[in-house]
Amino acid sequence: MTISFRRCRFRAAVGLFSIACLAAFARHAPAQPTYKLEVKPNLKPLAKLELKGTHIARSDVKDDPGFRLQYHFKKEGKSLKTVEARANPRLEIPDQTAGTYAVVLELFYPAYKGGDKQKGEFKAISNELTYRVEPGQKPGAAVKVVLVEPPKSPPDKPKK
């Protein structure tokens, strides 16, 4: 019985000594720095989307702050689907029914506001790629995806 009592006393003494050492060293240790999550004003994230057959491919993001990236698909002006893009630099178009579609790469910009709503917003960081899906010649045939060129703005008139 005396042996187990001695072990308990020894363990308690070691535990108290350990706590005292940690407390003494913790005063002198520097604290972890805190970082505010934001997109710095000098960073201008930018990427390029391309149509390759029935796939959408994105370039690497220049000045990437590392927040969530997503493809935002629209069909005839209405939001259709968002797909996570950071792990998918190339993906197949999500809807292959006939129609005109647009896709843009968006980056999440965090904001620090009170309340329980999403704190931040998604902003476009790429060109908007517009494409048209045309049905195949025969039922069951592969669809045809055609790039739709954006309308060109008229050239500026020279000033007199």
Short mmCIF file of C-alpha atoms in Angstrom, two decimals:
data_model
loop_
_atom_site.label_atom_id
_atom_site.label_comp_id
_atom_site.label_asym_id
_atom_site.label_seq_id
_atom_site.Cartn_x
_atom_site.Cartn_y
_atom_site.Cartn_z
CA MET A 1 0.00 0.00 0.00
CA THR A 2 2.88 2.39 0.69
CA ILE A 3 4.32 1.74 -2.78
CA SER A 4 1.19 2.92 -4.62
CA PHE A 5 0.93 5.97 -2.32
CA ARG A 6 4.54 6.94 -3.20
CA ARG A 7 3.81 6.54 -6.93
CA CYS A 8 0.77 8.78 -6.68
CA ARG A 9 2.75 11.44 -4.78
CA PHE A 10 5.56 11.27 -7.35
CA ARG A 11 3.14 11.58 -10.31
CA ALA A 12 1.39 14.53 -8.68
CA ALA A 13 4.72 16.28 -8.08
CA VAL A 14 5.82 15.72 -11.69
CA GLY A 15 2.46 17.03 -12.95
CA LEU A 16 2.67 20.18 -10.84
CA PHE A 17 6.27 20.76 -11.93
CA SER A 18 5.27 20.40 -15.60
CA ILE A 19 2.44 22.90 -15.23
CA ALA A 20 4.72 25.38 -13.47
CA CYS A 21 7.33 25.08 -16.26
CA LEU A 22 4.73 25.60 -18.97
CA ALA A 23 3.34 28.67 -17.21
CA ALA A 24 6.82 30.16 -16.79
CA PHE A 25 7.77 29.64 -20.45
CA ALA A 26 4.38 30.71 -21.81
CA ARG A 27 4.92 34.27 -20.55
CA HIS A 28 8.05 34.62 -22.68
CA ALA A 29 6.80 32.87 -25.84
CA PRO A 30 5.53 35.15 -28.62
CA ALA A 31 1.85 34.85 -29.47
CA GLN A 32 0.64 33.52 -32.81
CA PRO A 33 0.09 36.38 -35.25
CA THR A 34 -3.47 36.89 -36.44
CA TYR A 35 -4.26 37.42 -40.09
CA LYS A 36 -7.30 39.08 -41.54
CA LEU A 37 -8.71 37.06 -44.42
CA GLU A 38 -9.10 39.41 -47.35
CA VAL A 39 -8.06 40.02 -50.91
CA LYS A 40 -5.39 42.68 -50.74
CA PRO A 41 -6.11 45.77 -52.87
CA ASN A 42 -2.91 45.34 -54.87
CA LEU A 43 -3.94 41.81 -55.98
CA LYS A 44 -5.99 41.56 -59.15
CA PRO A 45 -6.97 37.88 -59.54
CA LEU A 46 -7.35 36.97 -63.20
CA ALA A 47 -7.91 33.78 -65.20
CA LYS A 48 -8.99 32.82 -68.71
CA LEU A 49 -11.68 30.34 -69.76
CA GLU A 50 -11.54 28.36 -73.00
CA LEU A 51 -13.94 25.97 -74.72
CA LYS A 52 -12.30 22.69 -75.79
CA GLY A 53 -14.88 20.42 -77.40
CA THR A 54 -17.50 19.76 -74.72
CA HIS A 55 -15.14 20.81 -71.91
CA ILE A 56 -14.49 24.12 -70.20
CA ALA A 57 -10.84 24.69 -69.26
CA ARG A 58 -9.45 27.44 -67.06
CA SER A 59 -5.95 28.84 -66.82
CA ASP A 60 -4.13 29.17 -63.52
CA VAL A 61 -5.34 32.13 -61.47
CA LYS A 62 -2.87 35.02 -61.45
CA ASP A 63 -2.57 36.72 -58.02
CA ASP A 64 -4.63 33.94 -56.42
CA PRO A 65 -5.46 34.67 -52.74
CA GLY A 66 -6.57 31.05 -52.24
CA PHE A 67 -10.28 31.48 -51.52
CA ARG A 68 -13.10 29.44 -53.06
CA LEU A 69 -13.26 29.37 -56.87
CA GLN A 70 -16.38 28.38 -58.74
CA TYR A 71 -17.68 28.15 -62.28
CA HIS A 72 -21.01 29.96 -62.58
CA PHE A 73 -23.14 28.63 -65.45
CA LYS A 74 -26.08 30.59 -66.85
CA LYS A 75 -28.63 29.52 -69.42
CA GLU A 76 -30.11 32.35 -71.46
CA GLY A 77 -29.30 34.86 -68.72
CA LYS A 78 -30.65 32.84 -65.76
CA SER A 79 -28.40 31.21 -63.17
CA LEU A 80 -28.21 27.47 -63.83
CA LYS A 81 -25.48 25.90 -61.70
CA THR A 82 -22.27 26.59 -59.79
CA VAL A 83 -19.44 24.04 -59.76
CA GLU A 84 -16.36 24.08 -57.52
CA ALA A 85 -13.39 25.10 -59.70
CA ARG A 86 -10.25 24.96 -57.54
CA ALA A 87 -9.93 21.18 -57.90
CA ASN A 88 -11.41 21.15 -61.43
CA PRO A 89 -9.26 23.09 -63.89
CA ARG A 90 -11.19 21.29 -66.67
CA LEU A 91 -14.74 19.98 -66.62
CA GLU A 92 -17.46 18.85 -68.98
CA ILE A 93 -20.33 21.26 -69.59
CA PRO A 94 -23.04 20.37 -67.05
CA ASP A 95 -26.12 20.70 -69.27
CA GLN A 96 -26.08 19.36 -72.82
CA THR A 97 -29.61 20.29 -73.82
CA ALA A 98 -29.99 22.72 -76.71
CA GLY A 99 -29.66 26.39 -75.81
CA THR A 100 -27.28 29.29 -75.28
CA TYR A 101 -25.11 29.22 -72.15
CA ALA A 102 -22.55 31.45 -70.49
CA VAL A 103 -19.93 30.55 -67.91
CA VAL A 104 -17.64 32.73 -65.82
CA LEU A 105 -15.04 31.91 -63.17
CA GLU A 106 -15.82 33.54 -59.81
CA LEU A 107 -13.69 34.08 -56.70
CA PHE A 108 -15.06 34.47 -53.18
CA TYR A 109 -14.24 37.82 -51.56
CA PRO A 110 -14.78 37.59 -47.78
CA ALA A 111 -16.39 40.46 -45.88
CA TYR A 112 -16.66 40.96 -42.15
CA LYS A 113 -20.20 41.96 -41.26
CA GLY A 114 -22.45 41.05 -38.38
CA GLY A 115 -25.44 38.78 -38.73
CA ASP A 116 -26.00 35.24 -39.86
CA LYS A 117 -25.88 35.76 -43.63
CA GLN A 118 -23.00 34.74 -45.90
CA LYS A 119 -20.09 37.01 -45.16
CA GLY A 120 -18.74 37.95 -48.56
CA GLU A 121 -19.56 37.67 -52.22
CA PHE A 122 -18.44 36.03 -55.43
CA LYS A 123 -16.93 38.28 -58.11
CA ALA A 124 -16.04 37.38 -61.70
CA ILE A 125 -12.29 37.04 -62.34
CA SER A 126 -12.36 35.70 -65.91
CA ASN A 127 -13.78 36.38 -69.31
CA GLU A 128 -17.40 35.38 -69.80
CA LEU A 129 -17.45 32.44 -72.20
CA THR A 130 -20.68 32.17 -74.21
CA TYR A 131 -21.44 28.96 -76.09
CA ARG A 132 -24.37 27.34 -77.84
CA VAL A 133 -25.32 23.67 -77.59
CA GLU A 134 -26.88 22.32 -80.76
CA PRO A 135 -28.56 18.90 -80.92
CA GLY A 136 -26.94 16.13 -82.96
CA GLN A 137 -28.03 15.36 -86.53
CA LYS A 138 -29.77 12.13 -85.46
CA PRO A 139 -31.50 11.26 -82.18
CA GLY A 140 -28.92 9.91 -79.76
CA ALA A 141 -26.01 11.51 -81.68
CA ALA A 142 -23.46 13.64 -79.89
CA VAL A 143 -24.32 17.28 -79.36
CA LYS A 144 -22.36 20.06 -81.02
CA VAL A 145 -20.96 22.86 -78.86
CA VAL A 146 -20.21 26.11 -80.67
CA LEU A 147 -18.44 29.16 -79.23
CA VAL A 148 -20.49 32.34 -79.56
CA GLU A 149 -18.28 35.36 -80.16
CA PRO A 150 -19.13 38.36 -77.98
CA PRO A 151 -20.45 41.36 -79.90
CA LYS A 152 -17.69 43.74 -80.88
CA SER A 153 -18.05 47.33 -79.76
CA PRO A 154 -17.95 49.92 -82.54
CA PRO A 155 -14.64 51.76 -82.86
CA ASP A 156 -14.42 55.15 -81.22
CA LYS A 157 -14.86 58.09 -83.55
CA PRO A 158 -11.81 60.33 -83.76
CA LYS A 159 -12.22 63.66 -82.04
CA LYS A 160 -11.85 66.84 -84.06
#
